[in-house]
PDB file of C-alpha atoms in Angstrom:
ATOM      1  CA  MET F   3       0.383  12.514   2.327  1.00  0.00           C
ATOM      2  CA  ASP F   4       0.920  15.906   3.865  1.00  0.00           C
ATOM      3  CA  PHE F   5      -1.249  15.878   6.846  1.00  0.00           C
ATOM      4  CA  ALA F   6      -0.626  19.487   7.701  1.00  0.00           C
ATOM      5  CA  LEU F   7      -1.866  20.583   4.315  1.00  0.00           C
ATOM      6  CA  LEU F   8      -4.994  18.379   4.626  1.00  0.00           C
ATOM      7  CA  LEU F   9      -5.719  19.911   8.054  1.00  0.00           C
ATOM      8  CA  VAL F  10      -5.306  23.505   6.786  1.00  0.00           C
ATOM      9  CA  VAL F  11      -7.657  22.723   3.835  1.00  0.00           C
ATOM     10  CA  ALA F  12     -10.275  21.126   6.130  1.00  0.00           C
ATOM     11  CA  VAL F  13     -10.162  24.080   8.523  1.00  0.00           C
ATOM     12  CA  ALA F  14     -10.494  26.578   5.585  1.00  0.00           C
ATOM     13  CA  ILE F  15     -13.450  24.711   3.949  1.00  0.00           C
ATOM     14  CA  THR F  16     -15.422  24.211   7.233  1.00  0.00           C
ATOM     15  CA  GLY F  17     -14.673  27.688   8.444  1.00  0.00           C
ATOM     16  CA  LEU F  18     -15.833  29.167   5.068  1.00  0.00           C
ATOM     17  CA  ILE F  19     -19.066  27.229   5.047  1.00  0.00           C
ATOM     18  CA  TRP F  20     -19.776  28.313   8.615  1.00  0.00           C
ATOM     19  CA  LEU F  21     -19.006  31.968   7.882  1.00  0.00           C
ATOM     20  CA  LEU F  22     -21.167  31.987   4.666  1.00  0.00           C
ATOM     21  CA  ASP F  23     -24.040  30.561   6.672  1.00  0.00           C
ATOM     22  CA  LEU F  24     -23.723  33.176   9.392  1.00  0.00           C
ATOM     23  CA  ILE F  25     -23.536  36.053   6.908  1.00  0.00           C
ATOM     24  CA  TRP F  26     -25.805  35.044   4.064  1.00  0.00           C
ATOM     25  CA  TRP F  27     -27.613  31.648   4.219  1.00  0.00           C
ATOM     26  CA  ARG F  28     -29.113  31.702   7.658  1.00  0.00           C
ATOM     27  CA  PRO F  29     -30.491  35.253   7.359  1.00  0.00           C
ATOM     28  CA  ALA F  30     -31.890  34.218   3.905  1.00  0.00           C
ATOM     29  CA  ARG F  31     -33.647  31.294   5.366  1.00  0.00           C
ATOM     30  CA  ARG F  32     -35.182  33.354   8.165  1.00  0.00           C
ATOM     31  CA  ALA F  33     -36.213  36.106   5.710  1.00  0.00           C
ATOM     32  CA  ARG F  34     -38.043  33.527   3.494  1.00  0.00           C
ATOM     33  CA  LEU F  35     -39.861  32.150   6.502  1.00  0.00           C
ATOM     34  CA  THR F  36     -40.812  35.625   7.689  1.00  0.00           C
ATOM     35  CA  ALA F  37     -42.004  36.609   4.273  1.00  0.00           C
ATOM     36  CA  SER F  38     -44.081  33.439   4.059  1.00  0.00           C
ATOM     37  CA  THR F  39     -45.653  34.098   7.401  1.00  0.00           C
ATOM     38  CA  GLU F  40     -46.511  37.690   6.547  1.00  0.00           C
ATOM     39  CA  ALA F  41     -48.133  36.541   3.269  1.00  0.00           C
ATOM     40  CA  GLY F  42     -50.299  34.128   5.186  1.00  0.00           C
ATOM     41  CA  THR F  43     -48.837  31.054   3.514  1.00  0.00           C
ATOM     42  CA  THR F  44     -47.676  29.529   6.825  1.00  0.00           C
ATOM     43  CA  GLU F  45     -50.672  30.449   8.975  1.00  0.00           C
ATOM     44  CA  GLY F  46     -51.119  27.781  11.565  1.00  0.00           C
ATOM     45  CA  ILE F  47     -47.733  26.363  11.023  1.00  0.00           C
ATOM     46  CA  ASP F  48     -46.806  24.058  13.940  1.00  0.00           C
ATOM     47  CA  PRO F  49     -43.548  24.446  15.903  1.00  0.00           C
ATOM     48  CA  ALA F  50     -42.099  21.287  14.399  1.00  0.00           C
ATOM     49  CA  ALA F  51     -42.562  22.570  10.889  1.00  0.00           C
ATOM     50  CA  ARG F  52     -41.150  25.917  11.740  1.00  0.00           C
ATOM     51  CA  GLU F  53     -38.077  24.264  13.367  1.00  0.00           C
ATOM     52  CA  LYS F  54     -37.594  22.211  10.212  1.00  0.00           C
ATOM     53  CA  ALA F  55     -37.755  25.288   8.010  1.00  0.00           C
ATOM     54  CA  LEU F  56     -35.106  26.957  10.148  1.00  0.00           C
ATOM     55  CA  LYS F  57     -32.858  23.874  10.439  1.00  0.00           C
ATOM     56  CA  ASP F  58     -29.360  24.199   9.064  1.00  0.00           C
ATOM     57  CA  PRO F  59     -28.502  22.119   5.915  1.00  0.00           C
ATOM     58  CA  TRP F  60     -26.340  19.138   6.667  1.00  0.00           C
ATOM     59  CA  PRO F  61     -23.102  20.674   5.196  1.00  0.00           C
ATOM     60  CA  VAL F  62     -23.588  23.678   7.513  1.00  0.00           C
ATOM     61  CA  ASP F  63     -24.306  21.434  10.533  1.00  0.00           C
ATOM     62  CA  TYR F  64     -21.153  19.426   9.875  1.00  0.00           C
ATOM     63  CA  ALA F  65     -19.045  22.463   9.305  1.00  0.00           C
ATOM     64  CA  ARG F  66     -20.236  24.110  12.523  1.00  0.00           C
ATOM     65  CA  SER F  67     -19.485  20.941  14.432  1.00  0.00           C
ATOM     66  CA  PHE F  68     -16.013  20.158  12.989  1.00  0.00           C
ATOM     67  CA  PHE F  69     -14.554  23.615  12.495  1.00  0.00           C
ATOM     68  CA  PRO F  70     -13.705  24.388  16.168  1.00  0.00           C
ATOM     69  CA  VAL F  71     -12.224  21.011  16.671  1.00  0.00           C
ATOM     70  CA  LEU F  72     -10.120  21.093  13.555  1.00  0.00           C
ATOM     71  CA  LEU F  73      -8.939  24.587  14.368  1.00  0.00           C
ATOM     72  CA  VAL F  74      -7.816  23.538  17.848  1.00  0.00           C
ATOM     73  CA  VAL F  75      -6.020  20.584  16.433  1.00  0.00           C
ATOM     74  CA  LEU F  76      -4.323  22.755  13.782  1.00  0.00           C
ATOM     75  CA  LEU F  77      -3.169  25.388  16.316  1.00  0.00           C
ATOM     76  CA  LEU F  78      -1.879  22.755  18.803  1.00  0.00           C
ATOM     77  CA  ARG F  79      -0.127  20.760  16.094  1.00  0.00           C
ATOM     78  CA  SER F  80       1.392  23.762  14.395  1.00  0.00           C
ATOM     79  CA  PHE F  81       2.531  25.958  17.293  1.00  0.00           C
ATOM     80  CA  LEU F  82       2.658  23.763  20.459  1.00  0.00           C
ATOM     81  CA  VAL F  83       3.147  19.936  20.307  1.00  0.00           C
ATOM     82  CA  GLU F  84       3.086  17.440  17.444  1.00  0.00           C
ATOM     83  CA  PRO F  85       3.098  13.719  17.819  1.00  0.00           C
ATOM     84  CA  PHE F  86       5.407  11.475  15.709  1.00  0.00           C
ATOM     85  CA  GLN F  87       6.094   7.751  15.472  1.00  0.00           C
ATOM     86  CA  ILE F  88       9.678   6.403  15.194  1.00  0.00           C
ATOM     87  CA  PRO F  89       9.824   4.316  12.023  1.00  0.00           C
ATOM     88  CA  SER F  90      13.435   3.111  12.122  1.00  0.00           C
ATOM     89  CA  GLY F  91      16.274   2.164  14.466  1.00  0.00           C
ATOM     90  CA  SER F  92      18.619   4.998  13.577  1.00  0.00           C
ATOM     91  CA  MET F  93      18.167   6.614  17.005  1.00  0.00           C
ATOM     92  CA  ARG F  94      18.512   3.465  19.097  1.00  0.00           C
ATOM     93  CA  PRO F  95      19.143   3.064  21.978  1.00  0.00           C
ATOM     94  CA  THR F  96      17.665   6.487  22.733  1.00  0.00           C
ATOM     95  CA  LEU F  97      14.498   5.771  20.653  1.00  0.00           C
ATOM     96  CA  GLU F  98      13.094   2.434  19.595  1.00  0.00           C
ATOM     97  CA  VAL F  99      11.081   1.488  16.506  1.00  0.00           C
ATOM     98  CA  GLY F 100       7.456   2.006  17.479  1.00  0.00           C
ATOM     99  CA  ASP F 101       8.045   4.757  20.043  1.00  0.00           C
ATOM    100  CA  PHE F 102       5.495   7.549  19.834  1.00  0.00           C
ATOM    101  CA  ILE F 103       7.133  10.854  20.721  1.00  0.00           C
ATOM    102  CA  LEU F 104       6.063  14.475  21.345  1.00  0.00           C
ATOM    103  CA  VAL F 105       7.834  17.264  19.571  1.00  0.00           C
ATOM    104  CA  ASN F 106       7.967  20.853  20.971  1.00  0.00           C
ATOM    105  CA  LYS F 107       6.991  23.070  17.996  1.00  0.00           C
ATOM    106  CA  PHE F 108       7.846  26.435  19.663  1.00  0.00           C
ATOM    107  CA  ALA F 109      11.341  25.619  21.068  1.00  0.00           C
ATOM    108  CA  TYR F 110      13.005  26.837  17.896  1.00  0.00           C
ATOM    109  CA  GLY F 111      10.467  29.542  17.025  1.00  0.00           C
ATOM    110  CA  LEU F 112       6.886  29.574  15.731  1.00  0.00           C
ATOM    111  CA  ARG F 113       6.453  28.468  12.143  1.00  0.00           C
ATOM    112  CA  LEU F 114       3.503  28.637   9.775  1.00  0.00           C
ATOM    113  CA  PRO F 115       1.894  25.215   8.885  1.00  0.00           C
ATOM    114  CA  VAL F 116       2.640  23.738   5.422  1.00  0.00           C
ATOM    115  CA  THR F 117       5.274  26.388   4.460  1.00  0.00           C
ATOM    116  CA  ASN F 118       7.295  25.956   7.645  1.00  0.00           C
ATOM    117  CA  THR F 119       8.144  29.698   7.501  1.00  0.00           C
ATOM    118  CA  LYS F 120       9.359  30.964  10.846  1.00  0.00           C
ATOM    119  CA  VAL F 121       7.277  34.000  12.066  1.00  0.00           C
ATOM    120  CA  VAL F 122       8.480  34.366  15.665  1.00  0.00           C
ATOM    121  CA  GLU F 123      12.043  33.823  16.933  1.00  0.00           C
ATOM    122  CA  LEU F 124      12.037  31.934  20.261  1.00  0.00           C
ATOM    123  CA  GLY F 125      15.206  29.904  20.225  1.00  0.00           C
ATOM    124  CA  GLU F 126      17.676  27.876  18.137  1.00  0.00           C
ATOM    125  CA  PRO F 127      18.721  24.217  18.133  1.00  0.00           C
ATOM    126  CA  GLU F 128      21.461  23.458  20.616  1.00  0.00           C
ATOM    127  CA  ARG F 129      24.209  20.800  20.466  1.00  0.00           C
ATOM    128  CA  GLY F 130      22.797  17.544  21.776  1.00  0.00           C
ATOM    129  CA  ASP F 131      19.160  18.256  21.081  1.00  0.00           C
ATOM    130  CA  VAL F 132      17.076  15.418  19.443  1.00  0.00           C
ATOM    131  CA  MET F 133      15.560  17.328  16.512  1.00  0.00           C
ATOM    132  CA  VAL F 134      12.818  16.543  14.028  1.00  0.00           C
ATOM    133  CA  PHE F 135      13.352  18.073  10.503  1.00  0.00           C
ATOM    134  CA  ARG F 136      12.268  17.666   6.955  1.00  0.00           C
ATOM    135  CA  PHE F 137      14.680  15.528   5.068  1.00  0.00           C
ATOM    136  CA  PRO F 138      16.606  17.949   2.753  1.00  0.00           C
ATOM    137  CA  GLU F 139      16.460  15.434  -0.208  1.00  0.00           C
ATOM    138  CA  ASP F 140      12.670  14.872   0.232  1.00  0.00           C
ATOM    139  CA  PRO F 141      10.931  17.541   2.444  1.00  0.00           C
ATOM    140  CA  SER F 142       7.774  15.457   2.520  1.00  0.00           C
ATOM    141  CA  VAL F 143       9.582  12.997   4.792  1.00  0.00           C
ATOM    142  CA  ASN F 144      10.355  13.772   8.475  1.00  0.00           C
ATOM    143  CA  PHE F 145      13.662  12.736   9.956  1.00  0.00           C
ATOM    144  CA  ILE F 146      14.810  12.588  13.584  1.00  0.00           C
ATOM    145  CA  LYS F 147      18.477  12.891  14.536  1.00  0.00           C
ATOM    146  CA  ARG F 148      20.702  14.365  17.203  1.00  0.00           C
ATOM    147  CA  VAL F 149      22.168  17.840  16.632  1.00  0.00           C
ATOM    148  CA  ILE F 150      25.923  17.492  16.498  1.00  0.00           C
ATOM    149  CA  GLY F 151      27.137  20.594  14.775  1.00  0.00           C
ATOM    150  CA  LEU F 152      25.941  24.182  14.965  1.00  0.00           C
ATOM    151  CA  PRO F 153      26.588  26.927  12.429  1.00  0.00           C
ATOM    152  CA  GLY F 154      30.350  27.558  12.310  1.00  0.00           C
ATOM    153  CA  ASP F 155      31.353  24.378  14.067  1.00  0.00           C
ATOM    154  CA  HIS F 156      34.230  22.209  12.799  1.00  0.00           C
ATOM    155  CA  ILE F 157      33.132  18.569  12.598  1.00  0.00           C
ATOM    156  CA  ARG F 158      35.230  15.460  12.170  1.00  0.00           C
ATOM    157  CA  TYR F 159      34.318  11.764  12.567  1.00  0.00           C
ATOM    158  CA  GLU F 160      37.135   9.236  12.293  1.00  0.00           C
ATOM    159  CA  ASP F 161      37.512   5.679  13.663  1.00  0.00           C
ATOM    160  CA  LYS F 162      34.231   5.935  15.600  1.00  0.00           C
ATOM    161  CA  GLN F 163      35.463   9.132  17.328  1.00  0.00           C
ATOM    162  CA  LEU F 164      33.527  12.346  16.954  1.00  0.00           C
ATOM    163  CA  TYR F 165      35.389  15.659  17.147  1.00  0.00           C
ATOM    164  CA  VAL F 166      33.729  19.026  17.563  1.00  0.00           C
ATOM    165  CA  ASN F 167      35.902  22.133  17.064  1.00  0.00           C
ATOM    166  CA  GLY F 168      39.026  20.005  17.306  1.00  0.00           C
ATOM    167  CA  GLU F 169      38.068  18.347  20.660  1.00  0.00           C
ATOM    168  CA  PRO F 170      37.207  14.714  20.905  1.00  0.00           C
ATOM    169  CA  VAL F 171      33.722  14.205  22.250  1.00  0.00           C
ATOM    170  CA  PRO F 172      34.065  12.211  25.563  1.00  0.00           C
ATOM    171  CA  LYS F 173      32.569   8.725  25.648  1.00  0.00           C
ATOM    172  CA  ARG F 174      32.885   5.646  27.907  1.00  0.00           C
ATOM    173  CA  LEU F 175      32.011   2.050  27.409  1.00  0.00           C
ATOM    174  CA  LEU F 176      28.881   0.839  29.256  1.00  0.00           C
ATOM    175  CA  GLU F 177      28.539  -2.618  27.853  1.00  0.00           C
ATOM    176  CA  ALA F 178      29.928  -4.862  25.131  1.00  0.00           C
ATOM    177  CA  GLY F 179      27.282  -6.836  23.315  1.00  0.00           C
ATOM    178  CA  PRO F 180      24.214  -5.585  25.211  1.00  0.00           C
ATOM    179  CA  PRO F 181      21.055  -7.794  25.218  1.00  0.00           C
ATOM    180  CA  GLY F 182      19.771  -8.254  21.664  1.00  0.00           C
ATOM    181  CA  GLU F 183      22.758  -6.525  20.143  1.00  0.00           C
ATOM    182  CA  PRO F 184      25.734  -8.929  20.326  1.00  0.00           C
ATOM    183  CA  ASP F 185      27.762  -7.025  17.651  1.00  0.00           C
ATOM    184  CA  GLU F 186      27.387  -3.513  19.185  1.00  0.00           C
ATOM    185  CA  LEU F 187      29.159  -1.561  21.900  1.00  0.00           C
ATOM    186  CA  LEU F 188      26.851   0.500  24.186  1.00  0.00           C
ATOM    187  CA  LEU F 189      28.607   3.705  25.059  1.00  0.00           C
ATOM    188  CA  GLU F 190      27.692   6.886  26.873  1.00  0.00           C
ATOM    189  CA  GLU F 191      28.648  10.063  24.925  1.00  0.00           C
ATOM    190  CA  GLN F 192      28.920  13.451  26.544  1.00  0.00           C
ATOM    191  CA  LEU F 193      27.986  16.054  23.890  1.00  0.00           C
ATOM    192  CA  GLY F 194      28.258  19.409  25.608  1.00  0.00           C
ATOM    193  CA  GLU F 195      25.930  19.235  28.604  1.00  0.00           C
ATOM    194  CA  VAL F 196      23.966  16.315  27.181  1.00  0.00           C
ATOM    195  CA  ALA F 197      24.916  12.724  28.148  1.00  0.00           C
ATOM    196  CA  HIS F 198      23.276  10.122  25.976  1.00  0.00           C
ATOM    197  CA  ASP F 199      23.814   6.547  24.899  1.00  0.00           C
ATOM    198  CA  ILE F 200      24.967   5.470  21.506  1.00  0.00           C
ATOM    199  CA  TYR F 201      25.695   2.246  19.586  1.00  0.00           C
ATOM    200  CA  ASN F 202      28.951   1.554  17.796  1.00  0.00           C
ATOM    201  CA  ASN F 203      29.759  -1.543  15.806  1.00  0.00           C
ATOM    202  CA  PRO F 204      33.551  -2.146  15.872  1.00  0.00           C
ATOM    203  CA  ARG F 205      33.358  -4.509  12.831  1.00  0.00           C
ATOM    204  CA  ASP F 206      31.802  -1.809  10.657  1.00  0.00           C
ATOM    205  CA  PRO F 207      34.243   0.854   9.517  1.00  0.00           C
ATOM    206  CA  GLY F 208      31.404   3.119   8.604  1.00  0.00           C
ATOM    207  CA  PRO F 209      31.778   6.595   6.895  1.00  0.00           C
ATOM    208  CA  GLN F 210      34.699   8.786   7.760  1.00  0.00           C
ATOM    209  CA  VAL F 211      34.214  12.555   7.888  1.00  0.00           C
ATOM    210  CA  ARG F 212      37.193  14.724   7.340  1.00  0.00           C
ATOM    211  CA  GLU F 213      37.012  18.064   9.093  1.00  0.00           C
ATOM    212  CA  LEU F 214      34.263  20.260   7.710  1.00  0.00           C
ATOM    213  CA  VAL F 215      32.669  23.509   8.690  1.00  0.00           C
ATOM    214  CA  VAL F 216      28.928  23.833   9.268  1.00  0.00           C
ATOM    215  CA  PRO F 217      27.574  26.658   7.113  1.00  0.00           C
ATOM    216  CA  GLU F 218      25.569  29.495   8.559  1.00  0.00           C
ATOM    217  CA  GLY F 219      21.848  28.652   8.761  1.00  0.00           C
ATOM    218  CA  HIS F 220      22.613  24.867   8.686  1.00  0.00           C
ATOM    219  CA  TYR F 221      23.116  22.008  11.184  1.00  0.00           C
ATOM    220  CA  PHE F 222      25.019  18.764  11.227  1.00  0.00           C
ATOM    221  CA  ALA F 223      22.963  15.835  12.559  1.00  0.00           C
ATOM    222  CA  MET F 224      23.760  12.160  13.337  1.00  0.00           C
ATOM    223  CA  GLY F 225      21.752   9.242  14.631  1.00  0.00           C
ATOM    224  CA  ASP F 226      22.670   7.607  17.976  1.00  0.00           C
ATOM    225  CA  ASN F 227      22.873   4.244  16.239  1.00  0.00           C
ATOM    226  CA  ARG F 228      26.000   5.453  14.590  1.00  0.00           C
ATOM    227  CA  ASP F 229      26.593   2.552  12.184  1.00  0.00           C
ATOM    228  CA  HIS F 230      22.877   2.186  11.123  1.00  0.00           C
ATOM    229  CA  SER F 231      21.845   5.874  10.463  1.00  0.00           C
ATOM    230  CA  ASN F 232      21.217   7.762   7.295  1.00  0.00           C
ATOM    231  CA  ASP F 233      22.358  11.193   8.472  1.00  0.00           C
ATOM    232  CA  SER F 234      24.541  14.232   7.657  1.00  0.00           C
ATOM    233  CA  ARG F 235      27.559  12.057   7.056  1.00  0.00           C
ATOM    234  CA  TYR F 236      25.884  10.839   3.853  1.00  0.00           C
ATOM    235  CA  TRP F 237      23.687  13.685   2.560  1.00  0.00           C
ATOM    236  CA  GLY F 238      25.071  16.832   4.134  1.00  0.00           C
ATOM    237  CA  PHE F 239      23.533  19.593   6.384  1.00  0.00           C
ATOM    238  CA  VAL F 240      20.088  20.343   7.600  1.00  0.00           C
ATOM    239  CA  PRO F 241      18.884  23.810   6.452  1.00  0.00           C
ATOM    240  CA  GLU F 242      17.333  25.946   9.141  1.00  0.00           C
ATOM    241  CA  GLU F 243      14.107  26.278   7.220  1.00  0.00           C
ATOM    242  CA  ASN F 244      13.722  22.372   7.428  1.00  0.00           C
ATOM    243  CA  VAL F 245      13.667  22.320  11.213  1.00  0.00           C
ATOM    244  CA  VAL F 246      10.368  21.143  12.629  1.00  0.00           C
ATOM    245  CA  GLY F 247      10.933  20.991  16.419  1.00  0.00           C
ATOM    246  CA  LYS F 248      12.596  19.424  19.486  1.00  0.00           C
ATOM    247  CA  ALA F 249      11.645  15.948  20.628  1.00  0.00           C
ATOM    248  CA  PHE F 250      11.174  15.926  24.364  1.00  0.00           C
ATOM    249  CA  ALA F 251       9.188  12.856  25.420  1.00  0.00           C
ATOM    250  CA  VAL F 252       8.075   9.331  24.602  1.00  0.00           C
ATOM    251  CA  TRP F 253       4.396   8.894  25.514  1.00  0.00           C
ATOM    252  CA  MET F 254       3.637   5.417  24.026  1.00  0.00           C
ATOM    253  CA  HIS F 255       5.174   2.477  22.392  1.00  0.00           C
ATOM    254  CA  TRP F 256       3.404   0.347  19.786  1.00  0.00           C
ATOM    255  CA  ASP F 257       5.169  -2.313  17.665  1.00  0.00           C
ATOM    256  CA  GLY F 258       1.989  -4.007  16.221  1.00  0.00           C
ATOM    257  CA  GLY F 259       0.647  -5.594  19.404  1.00  0.00           C
ATOM    258  CA  LEU F 260      -1.053  -3.896  22.279  1.00  0.00           C
ATOM    259  CA  PRO F 261       0.070  -0.259  22.838  1.00  0.00           C
ATOM    260  CA  SER F 262       2.295   0.136  25.884  1.00  0.00           C
ATOM    261  CA  PHE F 263       2.467   3.154  28.215  1.00  0.00           C
ATOM    262  CA  THR F 264       4.886   1.693  30.655  1.00  0.00           C
ATOM    263  CA  ASP F 265       7.977   3.386  29.113  1.00  0.00           C
ATOM    264  CA  VAL F 266       6.837   6.962  29.247  1.00  0.00           C
ATOM    265  CA  ARG F 267      10.019   9.037  29.560  1.00  0.00           C
ATOM    266  CA  GLY F 268      11.883  12.200  28.619  1.00  0.00           C
ATOM    267  CA  ILE F 269      14.315  12.328  25.674  1.00  0.00           C
ATOM    268  CA  HIS F 270      17.935  13.301  26.297  1.00  0.00           C
TER     269      HIS F 270
END
């Protein structure tokens, strides 16, 4: 279900009903009441009856009530901040399943809802950003991964080591077999100016990526859970027109029990 499309349709319908009432329907109701009064058919009409005659029909009443709320939600969600829930473990340990995140919608430029067409240039994704985008193979599905390669970058991934433009990306071991993950290595990776944690499984050879060049207008993205992530190593590059925004905060965690607000944090 495309929530953005439903929201746009709801705003259009409620706004149109409200507008039609302001321009035609309400003046027509008042004109009919005035004509009846002047003809003497409503002589002695009590205030309650007059109020009832002037009362908005229920569709107009609902439209007038919901239109401003829906419009504000549409503007906030389309151009400022949009919430998402993390459905998989591909970004662990940075993001856990059940984390509710906030995504900055203007960090990479303002885009129209539904079509995702960029109308205002404000910035571009940077190496190390945690980015939400529309899955190239199914744009109705949103993915979240870390930006590894920018347009023109040379990317290689061999034997668990990431190379960007011929240089190995620095990483250091933090813990072998961290709690709950006995088969994983917890490492800190330094991707440009961004230091972040990743998981590697030494028993899983994983995909090997021979050196490739990121095309113009595209990005190479990988999950922090390197051996459990469906990312650019498997399906290719992220087109610029699929970019949704930059994830910047976790505001709630909910895994089916009671929602938790104790782990509110920024995303790096």
